CSV table of C-alpha atoms in Angstrom, one decimal:
chain,number,residue,atom,x,y,z
A,927,MET,CA,0.0,0.0,0.0
A,928,PRO,CA,1.3,3.5,-0.7
A,929,THR,CA,2.3,5.6,2.3
A,930,GLU,CA,0.6,8.8,3.2
A,931,VAL,CA,2.2,12.0,2.1
A,932,LYS,CA,2.5,14.6,4.9
A,933,PRO,CA,2.5,18.2,3.7
A,934,ALA,CA,5.1,20.6,5.1
A,935,VAL,CA,3.3,23.1,7.3
A,936,SER,CA,4.4,25.6,9.9
A,937,ASP,CA,3.1,26.0,13.4
A,938,LYS,CA,1.0,29.0,12.4
A,939,SER,CA,-0.4,27.5,9.3
A,940,GLN,CA,-3.8,25.9,9.4
A,941,THR,CA,-4.0,22.2,9.2
A,942,PRO,CA,-5.1,21.3,5.6
A,943,GLN,CA,-8.3,19.4,5.2
A,944,GLU,CA,-8.2,16.1,3.4
A,945,PRO,CA,-10.4,15.8,0.4
A,946,ASP,CA,-13.2,13.4,1.0
A,947,THR,CA,-13.2,11.0,-1.9
A,948,GLY,CA,-15.6,8.6,-0.2
A,949,SER,CA,-18.9,7.7,-2.0
A,950,HIS,CA,-20.8,6.9,1.1
A,951,GLU,CA,-22.7,10.3,1.2
A,952,ASP,CA,-24.3,9.8,-2.2
A,953,PRO,CA,-23.9,6.1,-3.2
A,954,ASP,CA,-26.5,6.3,-5.9
A,955,GLU,CA,-24.7,9.1,-7.9
A,956,PRO,CA,-23.6,7.5,-11.2
A,957,ALA,CA,-20.5,9.8,-11.2
A,958,PHE,CA,-18.9,7.8,-8.3
A,959,ASP,CA,-19.6,4.4,-9.8
A,960,TRP,CA,-16.2,4.2,-11.3
A,961,MET,CA,-14.7,4.5,-7.8
A,962,LYS,CA,-16.5,1.4,-6.6
A,963,PRO,CA,-14.9,-2.0,-6.8
A,964,ALA,CA,-16.0,-3.9,-9.9
A,965,SER,CA,-14.2,-7.3,-9.6
A,966,SER,CA,-13.0,-9.8,-7.0
A,967,SER,CA,-9.3,-8.9,-7.3
A,968,GLY,CA,-8.1,-6.2,-5.1
A,969,SER,CA,-5.6,-4.9,-7.6
A,970,SER,CA,-8.3,-3.9,-10.1
A,971,ALA,CA,-10.1,-1.8,-7.6
A,972,ALA,CA,-7.0,-0.3,-6.0
A,973,ALA,CA,-5.6,1.2,-9.1
A,974,PRO,CA,-8.2,4.0,-9.4
A,975,THR,CA,-8.0,4.7,-5.7
A,976,ASP,CA,-4.3,5.2,-5.8
A,977,GLU,CA,-4.7,7.6,-8.6
A,978,VAL,CA,-7.2,9.6,-6.7
A,979,GLN,CA,-5.0,9.6,-3.6
A,980,GLY,CA,-2.0,10.8,-5.6
A,981,THR,CA,-4.1,13.5,-7.3
A,982,ALA,CA,-5.4,14.7,-3.9
A,983,ALA,CA,-1.9,14.7,-2.4
A,984,GLY,CA,-0.5,16.6,-5.3
A,985,ALA,CA,-3.2,19.2,-5.1
A,986,THR,CA,-2.6,19.8,-1.3
A,987,ALA,CA,1.2,20.1,-1.8
A,988,SER,CA,0.7,22.7,-4.6
A,989,LEU,CA,-1.4,24.8,-2.3
A,990,ASP,CA,0.7,24.7,1.0
A,991,GLY,CA,4.2,24.5,-0.4
A,992,PRO,CA,7.0,22.0,-0.8
A,993,THR,CA,6.3,18.6,0.4
A,994,GLU,CA,8.5,16.0,2.0
A,995,GLN,CA,9.9,13.2,-0.1
A,996,PRO,CA,8.0,10.0,0.4
A,997,GLY,CA,9.7,7.2,2.1
A,998,PRO,CA,10.0,3.7,1.1
A,999,THR,CA,6.7,2.0,0.4
A,1000,GLU,CA,5.4,-0.6,2.8
A,1001,GLN,CA,5.7,-4.2,2.1
A,1002,PRO,CA,2.6,-6.2,1.3
A,1003,GLY,CA,2.8,-8.1,4.6
A,1004,SER,CA,2.7,-4.9,6.7
A,1005,THR,CA,-0.1,-4.6,9.1
A,1006,GLU,CA,0.0,-0.8,9.3
A,1007,GLN,CA,-3.4,0.8,8.6
A,1008,PRO,CA,-3.6,3.5,5.9
A,1009,GLY,CA,-4.0,7.0,7.1
A,1010,SER,CA,-6.7,8.3,4.8
A,1011,ARG,CA,-10.4,7.2,4.6
A,1012,ALA,CA,-10.0,6.3,0.9
A,1013,ASP,CA,-7.0,4.1,1.6
A,1014,ARG,CA,-8.9,2.3,4.3
A,1015,LYS,CA,-11.9,1.7,2.1
A,1016,ALA,CA,-9.7,0.4,-0.7
A,1017,ALA,CA,-7.9,-1.9,1.8
A,1018,GLU,CA,-11.2,-3.2,3.1
A,1019,ALA,CA,-12.5,-3.8,-0.4
A,1020,GLY,CA,-9.3,-5.7,-1.3
A,1021,SER,CA,-9.6,-7.9,1.8
A,1022,ALA,CA,-13.2,-8.5,1.2
A,1023,GLY,CA,-12.6,-9.4,-2.5
A,1024,ALA,CA,-10.1,-12.1,-1.4
A,1025,ASP,CA,-12.8,-13.9,0.7
A,1026,GLN,CA,-16.0,-13.5,-1.4
A,1027,PRO,CA,-16.9,-12.0,-4.8
A,1028,VAL,CA,-18.0,-8.4,-4.8
A,1029,ALA,CA,-21.4,-7.7,-6.4
A,1030,GLU,CA,-20.8,-5.9,-9.6
A,1031,THR,CA,-22.4,-2.6,-10.1
A,1032,PRO,CA,-23.6,-1.4,-13.5
A,1033,VAL,CA,-21.3,0.9,-15.4
A,1034,PHE,CA,-23.3,3.7,-17.1
A,1035,ALA,CA,-22.3,4.5,-20.6
A,1036,ASP,CA,-23.0,8.2,-20.3
A,1037,THR,CA,-20.6,8.4,-17.3
A,1038,LEU,CA,-17.8,6.7,-19.1
A,1039,ALA,CA,-18.3,8.9,-22.2
A,1040,HIS,CA,-17.4,12.0,-20.1
A,1041,THR,CA,-14.6,10.4,-18.2
A,1042,PRO,CA,-11.0,10.5,-19.5
A,1043,VAL,CA,-9.6,7.3,-20.8
A,1044,ASP,CA,-6.9,7.2,-18.2
A,1045,LYS,CA,-9.4,7.6,-15.4
A,1046,GLN,CA,-11.8,4.9,-16.6
A,1047,PRO,CA,-11.7,1.7,-14.4
A,1048,SER,CA,-9.9,-1.2,-15.7
A,1049,ALA,CA,-12.7,-3.5,-14.8
A,1050,TYR,CA,-14.9,-2.0,-17.5
A,1051,SER,CA,-13.6,-4.4,-20.0
A,1052,GLU,CA,-15.0,-7.2,-17.9
A,1053,GLN,CA,-18.4,-5.6,-17.4
A,1054,SER,CA,-21.4,-5.1,-19.7
A,1055,THR,CA,-22.6,-1.6,-20.4
A,1056,TYR,CA,-25.9,-0.9,-18.8
A,1057,SER,CA,-28.7,-0.2,-21.3
A,1058,GLU,CA,-32.4,0.2,-21.1
A,1059,PRO,CA,-34.7,-2.6,-22.5
A,1060,LEU,CA,-35.9,-2.1,-26.0
A,1061,PRO,CA,-39.5,-1.0,-26.4
A,1062,THR,CA,-40.2,-4.2,-28.6
A,1063,SER,CA,-38.7,-6.6,-26.1
A,1064,ALA,CA,-42.2,-7.4,-24.8
A,1065,LEU,CA,-43.1,-8.8,-28.2
A,1066,GLN,CA,-40.7,-11.6,-27.6
A,1067,VAL,CA,-42.8,-12.8,-24.7
A,1068,ARG,CA,-45.4,-15.4,-25.7
A,1069,PRO,CA,-48.8,-14.6,-24.3
A,1070,PRO,CA,-50.8,-17.1,-22.4
A,1071,GLU,CA,-52.5,-20.0,-24.2
A,1072,GLU,CA,-56.0,-18.6,-23.6
A,1073,GLU,CA,-55.0,-15.3,-25.2
A,1074,VAL,CA,-53.5,-17.1,-28.2
A,1075,ALA,CA,-56.7,-19.2,-28.6
A,1076,ARG,CA,-58.8,-16.1,-28.4
A,1077,ARG,CA,-56.8,-14.3,-31.0
A,1078,ASN,CA,-56.9,-17.3,-33.3
A,1079,ALA,CA,-60.6,-17.5,-33.0
A,1080,GLU,CA,-61.0,-13.8,-33.8
A,1081,ARG,CA,-58.8,-14.2,-36.9
A,1082,GLU,CA,-60.8,-17.2,-38.1
A,1083,GLN,CA,-64.0,-15.3,-37.5
A,1084,ALA,CA,-62.7,-12.3,-39.4
A,1085,ALA,CA,-61.6,-14.5,-42.3
A,1086,LYS,CA,-65.1,-16.0,-42.5
A,1087,VAL,CA,-66.8,-12.7,-42.7
A,1088,LYS,CA,-67.3,-11.6,-46.2
A,1089,PRO,CA,-66.7,-8.0,-47.3
A,1090,VAL,CA,-69.8,-5.7,-47.2
A,1091,GLY,CA,-69.2,-3.8,-50.4
A,1092,PRO,CA,-69.5,-6.8,-52.9
A,1093,ARG,CA,-72.5,-8.1,-51.0
A,1094,VAL,CA,-74.3,-4.8,-51.3
A,1095,PHE,CA,-73.6,-4.5,-55.0
A,1096,GLN,CA,-74.8,-8.0,-55.6
A,1097,ILE,CA,-78.1,-7.2,-53.8
A,1098,LEU,CA,-78.5,-4.0,-55.9
A,1099,LEU,CA,-77.9,-5.9,-59.1
A,1100,ALA,CA,-80.4,-8.5,-58.1
A,1101,VAL,CA,-83.0,-5.8,-57.4
A,1102,PHE,CA,-82.4,-3.7,-60.5
A,1103,TYR,CA,-82.4,-6.6,-62.9
A,1104,PRO,CA,-86.2,-7.4,-62.9
A,1105,ILE,CA,-87.0,-3.7,-63.2
A,1106,ILE,CA,-84.7,-3.2,-66.1
A,1107,LEU,CA,-86.2,-6.2,-67.9
A,1108,LEU,CA,-89.7,-4.8,-67.4
A,1109,VAL,CA,-88.7,-1.4,-68.8
A,1110,LEU,CA,-87.1,-3.0,-71.8
A,1111,ALA,CA,-90.1,-5.1,-72.5
A,1112,VAL,CA,-92.4,-2.1,-72.2
A,1113,ARG,CA,-90.1,-0.2,-74.6
A,1114,ALA,CA,-90.4,-3.1,-77.1
A,1115,VAL,CA,-94.2,-2.9,-77.0
A,1116,THR,CA,-94.4,0.9,-77.4
A,1117,SER,CA,-92.9,0.8,-80.9
A,1118,PRO,CA,-94.3,0.9,-84.4
A,1119,LEU,CA,-93.1,-2.6,-85.0
A,1120,PHE,CA,-95.4,-4.1,-82.4
A,1121,LEU,CA,-98.3,-2.1,-83.9
A,1122,TRP,CA,-97.6,-3.5,-87.3
A,1123,VAL,CA,-97.5,-7.1,-86.0
A,1124,GLU,CA,-100.7,-6.6,-84.0
A,1125,TYR,CA,-102.7,-4.9,-86.8
A,1126,ASN,CA,-101.6,-7.5,-89.3
A,1127,ARG,CA,-101.8,-10.7,-87.3
A,1128,PRO,CA,-104.7,-13.0,-88.0
A,1129,GLY,CA,-107.6,-12.8,-85.6
A,1130,PHE,CA,-107.1,-9.2,-84.5
A,1131,PRO,CA,-110.5,-7.5,-84.3
A,1132,GLY,CA,-111.2,-4.8,-86.9
A,1133,ASP,CA,-112.7,-1.4,-86.3
A,1134,GLY,CA,-116.5,-1.2,-86.5
A,1135,TYR,CA,-116.5,2.6,-87.2
A,1136,GLY,CA,-114.6,2.7,-90.5
A,1137,PHE,CA,-110.8,2.6,-89.7
A,1138,SER,CA,-108.9,0.4,-92.1
A,1139,THR,CA,-105.6,-1.3,-91.2
A,1140,ASP,CA,-103.6,1.5,-92.9
A,1141,ASP,CA,-105.6,4.1,-91.0
A,1142,ARG,CA,-104.9,2.4,-87.7
A,1143,MET,CA,-101.2,2.0,-88.5
A,1144,THR,CA,-101.0,5.7,-89.4
A,1145,TYR,CA,-102.9,7.2,-86.5
A,1146,GLY,CA,-101.5,4.6,-84.0
A,1147,SER,CA,-98.0,5.5,-85.0
A,1148,TYR,CA,-98.7,9.1,-84.1
A,1149,ALA,CA,-99.9,8.0,-80.7
A,1150,VAL,CA,-97.0,5.7,-80.0
A,1151,ASP,CA,-94.4,8.3,-81.2
A,1152,TYR,CA,-95.9,10.9,-78.9
A,1153,LEU,CA,-95.2,8.7,-75.9
A,1154,SER,CA,-91.5,8.6,-76.5
A,1155,ASN,CA,-90.7,12.1,-77.9
A,1156,TRP,CA,-90.6,15.5,-76.3
A,1157,ALA,CA,-93.5,17.1,-78.2
A,1158,GLY,CA,-96.4,18.8,-76.4
A,1159,PRO,CA,-100.1,17.9,-76.5
A,1160,ARG,CA,-100.5,19.7,-79.8
A,1161,TYR,CA,-98.7,16.8,-81.4
A,1162,LEU,CA,-102.0,14.8,-81.1
A,1163,GLY,CA,-104.5,17.6,-80.6
A,1164,GLY,CA,-103.7,19.1,-84.1
A,1165,LEU,CA,-104.6,15.9,-85.9
A,1166,VAL,CA,-108.0,16.0,-87.9
A,1167,ASN,CA,-110.1,13.5,-89.8
A,1168,GLN,CA,-110.8,13.7,-93.5
A,1169,ASP,CA,-114.0,15.7,-92.7
A,1170,GLY,CA,-112.0,18.2,-90.7
A,1171,THR,CA,-113.0,17.2,-87.2
A,1172,LYS,CA,-110.5,16.5,-84.5
A,1173,LEU,CA,-109.1,13.0,-84.4
A,1174,PHE,CA,-108.5,13.0,-80.6
A,1175,ARG,CA,-110.8,14.7,-78.1
A,1176,ASP,CA,-109.4,16.9,-75.4
A,1177,GLY,CA,-109.9,14.1,-72.8
A,1178,GLU,CA,-108.0,11.7,-74.9
A,1179,VAL,CA,-105.2,14.1,-75.4
A,1180,ALA,CA,-105.0,14.8,-71.7
A,1181,HIS,CA,-104.9,11.1,-70.9
A,1182,MET,CA,-102.1,10.5,-73.4
A,1183,ALA,CA,-100.2,13.3,-71.8
A,1184,ASP,CA,-100.5,11.5,-68.5
A,1185,VAL,CA,-99.4,8.3,-70.1
A,1186,LYS,CA,-96.4,10.1,-71.6
A,1187,VAL,CA,-95.3,11.3,-68.2
A,1188,VAL,CA,-95.4,7.8,-66.8
A,1189,ILE,CA,-93.7,6.3,-69.8
A,1190,LEU,CA,-90.9,8.9,-69.9
A,1191,SER,CA,-90.4,8.6,-66.2
A,1192,THR,CA,-90.1,4.8,-66.5
A,1193,PHE,CA,-87.6,5.1,-69.3
A,1194,LEU,CA,-85.4,7.6,-67.5
A,1195,GLY,CA,-85.6,5.5,-64.3
A,1196,GLY,CA,-84.7,2.4,-66.3
A,1197,LEU,CA,-81.7,4.2,-67.8
A,1198,LEU,CA,-80.5,5.3,-64.4
A,1199,LEU,CA,-80.8,1.7,-63.2
A,1200,VAL,CA,-78.8,0.5,-66.2
A,1201,LEU,CA,-76.0,2.9,-65.4
A,1202,LEU,CA,-76.0,1.9,-61.7
A,1203,SER,CA,-76.0,-1.8,-62.8
A,1204,ILE,CA,-73.0,-1.2,-65.0
A,1205,ILE,CA,-71.1,0.4,-62.1
A,1206,ALA,CA,-72.0,-2.6,-59.9
A,1207,ILE,CA,-70.8,-5.0,-62.6
A,1208,LEU,CA,-67.5,-3.2,-62.9
A,1209,TYR,CA,-67.1,-3.1,-59.2
A,1210,LEU,CA,-67.9,-6.8,-58.7
A,1211,ARG,CA,-65.5,-7.8,-61.6
A,1212,LYS,CA,-62.6,-6.1,-59.7
A,1213,ARG,CA,-63.5,-6.9,-56.1
A,1214,SER,CA,-65.4,-10.2,-56.1
A,1215,LYS,CA,-64.8,-13.1,-58.4
A,1216,GLY,CA,-68.1,-14.5,-59.5
A,1217,GLY,CA,-70.0,-11.6,-57.9
A,1218,VAL,CA,-71.6,-10.6,-61.2
A,1219,ARG,CA,-72.8,-14.1,-61.8
A,1220,ARG,CA,-74.3,-14.5,-58.3
A,1221,GLY,CA,-76.0,-11.1,-58.6
A,1222,LEU,CA,-77.6,-11.9,-62.0
A,1223,PHE,CA,-78.6,-15.4,-60.8
A,1224,ALA,CA,-80.4,-13.9,-57.8
A,1225,GLY,CA,-82.0,-11.3,-60.0
A,1226,SER,CA,-83.2,-13.9,-62.4
A,1227,ILE,CA,-84.9,-15.8,-59.6
A,1228,VAL,CA,-86.6,-12.6,-58.4
A,1229,THR,CA,-87.7,-11.8,-61.9
A,1230,LEU,CA,-89.2,-15.2,-62.4
A,1231,VAL,CA,-91.1,-15.0,-59.1
A,1232,ILE,CA,-92.5,-11.5,-60.0
A,1233,ILE,CA,-93.5,-12.3,-63.6
A,1234,ILE,CA,-95.1,-15.6,-62.6
A,1235,ALA,CA,-97.1,-13.9,-59.9
A,1236,LEU,CA,-98.3,-11.1,-62.3
A,1237,GLY,CA,-99.1,-13.7,-64.9
A,1238,VAL,CA,-101.3,-15.7,-62.5
A,1239,LEU,CA,-103.1,-12.5,-61.5
A,1240,GLY,CA,-103.7,-11.4,-65.1
A,1241,THR,CA,-104.9,-14.8,-66.1
A,1242,LEU,CA,-107.4,-15.2,-63.3
A,1243,ASN,CA,-109.1,-11.8,-63.8
A,1244,TRP,CA,-107.7,-9.6,-66.6
A,1245,GLU,CA,-110.3,-6.9,-66.3
A,1246,GLN,CA,-109.7,-6.4,-62.6
A,1247,PHE,CA,-105.9,-6.5,-63.1
A,1248,PHE,CA,-106.2,-3.8,-65.9
A,1249,THR,CA,-108.4,-1.6,-63.7
A,1250,ASP,CA,-106.1,-1.8,-60.7
A,1251,PHE,CA,-103.1,-1.0,-62.8
A,1252,HIS,CA,-104.8,2.2,-64.1
A,1253,HIS,CA,-105.8,3.1,-60.5
A,1254,VAL,CA,-102.2,3.1,-59.5
A,1255,PHE,CA,-100.9,5.5,-62.1
A,1256,PHE,CA,-103.9,7.6,-63.1
A,1257,ALA,CA,-106.8,9.5,-61.5
A,1258,ASN,CA,-110.3,8.2,-61.6
A,1259,GLY,CA,-112.4,9.2,-64.5
A,1260,THR,CA,-109.4,10.3,-66.7
A,1261,TRP,CA,-108.8,6.9,-68.4
A,1262,THR,CA,-112.3,5.7,-69.3
A,1263,PHE,CA,-113.7,6.4,-72.8
A,1264,SER,CA,-116.6,5.4,-75.0
A,1265,LEU,CA,-116.4,2.7,-77.8
A,1266,ASP,CA,-116.4,5.3,-80.6
A,1267,ASP,CA,-113.5,7.3,-79.2
A,1268,THR,CA,-110.3,7.2,-81.3
A,1269,LEU,CA,-108.1,5.6,-78.5
A,1270,ILE,CA,-110.6,2.7,-78.1
A,1271,ARG,CA,-110.8,2.2,-81.9
A,1272,LEU,CA,-107.0,2.2,-82.2
A,1273,PHE,CA,-106.2,0.2,-79.1
A,1274,PRO,CA,-109.0,-2.2,-78.3
A,1275,SER,CA,-109.0,-4.5,-75.3
A,1276,GLN,CA,-107.4,-7.3,-77.3
A,1277,PHE,CA,-104.4,-5.0,-78.0
A,1278,TRP,CA,-103.7,-4.7,-74.2
A,1279,VAL,CA,-104.1,-8.4,-73.6
A,1280,ASP,CA,-101.6,-9.1,-76.4
A,1281,ALA,CA,-99.3,-6.4,-75.0
A,1282,GLY,CA,-99.4,-7.9,-71.5
A,1283,ILE,CA,-98.6,-11.4,-72.9
A,1284,VAL,CA,-95.7,-10.1,-75.0
A,1285,ILE,CA,-94.2,-8.2,-72.0
A,1286,GLY,CA,-94.5,-11.2,-69.7
A,1287,ALA,CA,-93.1,-13.5,-72.4
A,1288,LEU,CA,-90.1,-11.3,-73.1
A,1289,VAL,CA,-89.3,-10.9,-69.4
A,1290,PHE,CA,-89.8,-14.6,-68.7
A,1291,ILE,CA,-87.5,-15.7,-71.6
A,1292,ALA,CA,-84.8,-13.2,-70.5
A,1293,ALA,CA,-85.0,-14.4,-66.9
A,1294,VAL,CA,-84.9,-18.1,-67.8
A,1295,LEU,CA,-81.8,-17.5,-70.1
A,1296,THR,CA,-80.1,-15.6,-67.3
A,1297,PHE,CA,-81.0,-18.3,-64.8
A,1298,ILE,CA,-79.5,-21.0,-67.1
A,1299,PHE,CA,-76.3,-19.1,-68.0
A,1300,THR,CA,-75.6,-18.1,-64.4
A,1301,TRP,CA,-76.4,-21.4,-62.8
A,1302,PRO,CA,-73.6,-22.1,-60.2
A,1303,THR,CA,-71.9,-25.1,-61.8
A,1304,ARG,CA,-68.7,-26.6,-60.5
A,1305,ARG,CA,-66.7,-25.0,-63.3
A,1306,ARG,CA,-68.2,-21.5,-62.6
A,1307,ARG,CA,-67.6,-21.9,-58.9
A,1308,GLY,CA,-64.0,-22.7,-59.6
A,1309,LEU,CA,-64.2,-26.3,-58.3
A,1310,PRO,CA,-62.6,-29.3,-60.1
A,1311,PRO,CA,-64.9,-31.6,-62.0
A,1312,ARG,CA,-66.5,-34.6,-60.3
A,1313,LYS,CA,-64.3,-37.0,-62.4
A,1314,GLN,CA,-61.2,-35.6,-60.8
A,1315,ARG,CA,-62.8,-35.9,-57.4
A,1316,LYS,CA,-63.7,-39.5,-58.1
A,1317,ALA,CA,-60.2,-40.3,-59.4
A,1318,ALA,CA,-58.8,-38.7,-56.2
A,1319,SER,CA,-61.1,-40.8,-54.1
A,1320,GLN,CA,-60.2,-44.0,-56.0
A,1321,ASP,CA,-56.5,-43.3,-55.6
A,1322,ALA,CA,-57.0,-42.8,-51.9
A,1323,THR,CA,-59.0,-46.0,-51.7
A,1324,VAL,CA,-56.3,-48.0,-53.5
A,1325,GLU,CA,-53.6,-46.5,-51.3
A,1326,GLY,CA,-55.7,-47.4,-48.2
A,1327,SER,CA,-56.2,-50.9,-49.5
A,1328,ASP,CA,-52.4,-51.3,-50.1
A,1329,GLN,CA,-51.8,-50.1,-46.5
A,1330,GLY,CA,-54.4,-52.5,-45.3
A,1331,ASP,CA,-52.8,-55.4,-47.1
A,1332,SER,CA,-49.4,-54.6,-45.7
A,1333,SER,CA,-50.8,-54.3,-42.2
A,1334,SER,CA,-52.7,-57.5,-42.5
A,1335,GLY,CA,-49.5,-59.3,-43.7
A,1336,GLU,CA,-47.6,-58.0,-40.7
A,1337,PHE,CA,-50.4,-59.1,-38.4
A,1338,ALA,CA,-50.4,-62.6,-40.0
A,1339,GLY,CA,-46.7,-62.9,-39.7
A,1340,VAL,CA,-46.8,-62.1,-36.0
A,1341,ASP,CA,-49.8,-64.2,-35.1
A,1342,GLY,CA,-50.6,-67.0,-37.6
A,1343,GLY,CA,-53.6,-68.2,-35.6
A,1344,GLY,CA,-55.8,-65.1,-36.1
A,1345,GLU,CA,-55.6,-64.6,-39.9
A,1346,ASP,CA,-59.3,-64.2,-40.5
A,1347,ALA,CA,-59.8,-61.7,-37.7
A,1348,GLU,CA,-56.7,-59.7,-38.8
A,1349,THR,CA,-57.8,-59.7,-42.4
A,1350,LEU,CA,-61.2,-58.3,-41.3
A,1351,ASP,CA,-59.5,-55.6,-39.3
A,1352,ALA,CA,-57.4,-54.7,-42.3
A,1353,GLY,CA,-60.4,-54.4,-44.5
A,1354,THR,CA,-62.1,-52.2,-41.9
A,1355,HIS,CA,-59.1,-50.0,-41.7
A,1356,THR,CA,-59.0,-49.8,-45.5
A,1357,GLY,CA,-62.6,-48.7,-45.7
A,1358,ALA,CA,-62.2,-46.1,-43.0
A,1359,HIS,CA,-59.1,-44.7,-44.6
A,1360,ALA,CA,-60.8,-44.5,-48.0
A,1361,SER,CA,-63.8,-42.7,-46.5
A,1362,ASN,CA,-61.5,-40.3,-44.7
A,1363,ALA,CA,-59.6,-39.6,-47.9
A,1364,SER,CA,-62.8,-38.8,-49.8
A,1365,ILE,CA,-63.9,-36.5,-47.0
A,1366,ASP,CA,-60.5,-34.8,-47.1
A,1367,ALA,CA,-60.9,-34.4,-50.8
A,1368,GLU,CA,-64.3,-32.8,-50.4
A,1369,ASP,CA,-62.9,-30.5,-47.6
A,1370,ASP,CA,-60.1,-29.4,-49.9
A,1371,ASP,CA,-62.6,-28.6,-52.7
A,1372,ARG,CA,-64.6,-26.5,-50.3
A,1373,ARG,CA,-61.5,-24.6,-49.0
A,1374,GLU,CA,-60.3,-23.9,-52.5
A,1375,ALA,CA,-63.8,-22.6,-53.5
A,1376,LYS,CA,-63.9,-20.4,-50.5
A,1377,THR,CA,-60.4,-19.0,-51.2
A,1378,ARG,CA,-61.3,-18.2,-54.8
A,1379,ALA,CA,-64.6,-16.6,-53.7
A,1380,LYS,CA,-62.7,-14.4,-51.3
A,1381,ARG,CA,-60.2,-13.3,-53.9
């Protein structure tokens, strides 16, 4: 141990105070950590203490004057106690380190960064730098099994839930489809072509007041054109007979104006639905594979139900059905006329019966064709054909039978007395394996179909 250096002082000078380098007053201050022992060897902890002692002695000597030359150092076996508190603490630490290991204290990186290299403890190379735990260190801890099961269940439930957008557009497409078909059928009936077919078909009743087929075709074309153009009531009100009288009375012109409002509104509404259906089709083609087919398939079913119900009502009582239809769209007293009025002579009751039949037939045919072409076959659903499924099941059965034969041979080799029982067991295992293989094949088909539907 180094000897204590006594400064040279006179009788009148004040006794110098020793610098207190002990860390007992503030043991938690990181700045004093380098002064604490860091290893079991006394030499590693004594080196920094000697430096501190030498520094303190030098500072005292420079202030008070010349100092005495230090004497010879003490031998290691000397029992003399050091004079300063720091030397005593270093000695105690060295003696304690010889008996039992000293608990290592963390070395702070920020303290060492501001400490000169020659002042850093030598034990730092044997210690690990203290660091705060990373914020993501908790992610490496596996949660409890209950939490894992709950999260897996939530993920499976979320995977089973279908997106809302494609489903909404499919429903809209299914609702719009029958209305669009009805509007298109009405537009086909309100055309000069249908008039020509009606007036020239066999069995159509003639006019008892003098209109020929050509007259009917001419005047009827004016009435039909008025329903689909943007002309005013004068378009019909200005027509006259050969004798100069008005062809249509004011009540007839007013009723045709009401019909025109209904027809144009229907056409505009149908056009809007067509645009919305095109948007829905484009959306479903991008977001839902097979969504267009499913929407049209549902729409065809709804159309068939509606048209069959209307057909049954019209067949049971046409007059009541025709009257109720006019009550829905027109005011009472504005749509009834006498037999000699021009509208009745151009469009008799048989004309409206034929028009209803043609509308129903066109809608029915379109719905049936849509139903057939959108039927969810295995190919349209993205599933493999049944032949492949049967081949896979047969391969699984053959594999199971081979395994059963091998297992029965092993059993027979082990126990020759129970060949019949072991063969029966092998056959049972073979059948069970084959059935399980077929079930697995069906499950694979369902999973593949669900995956393709989600995409």
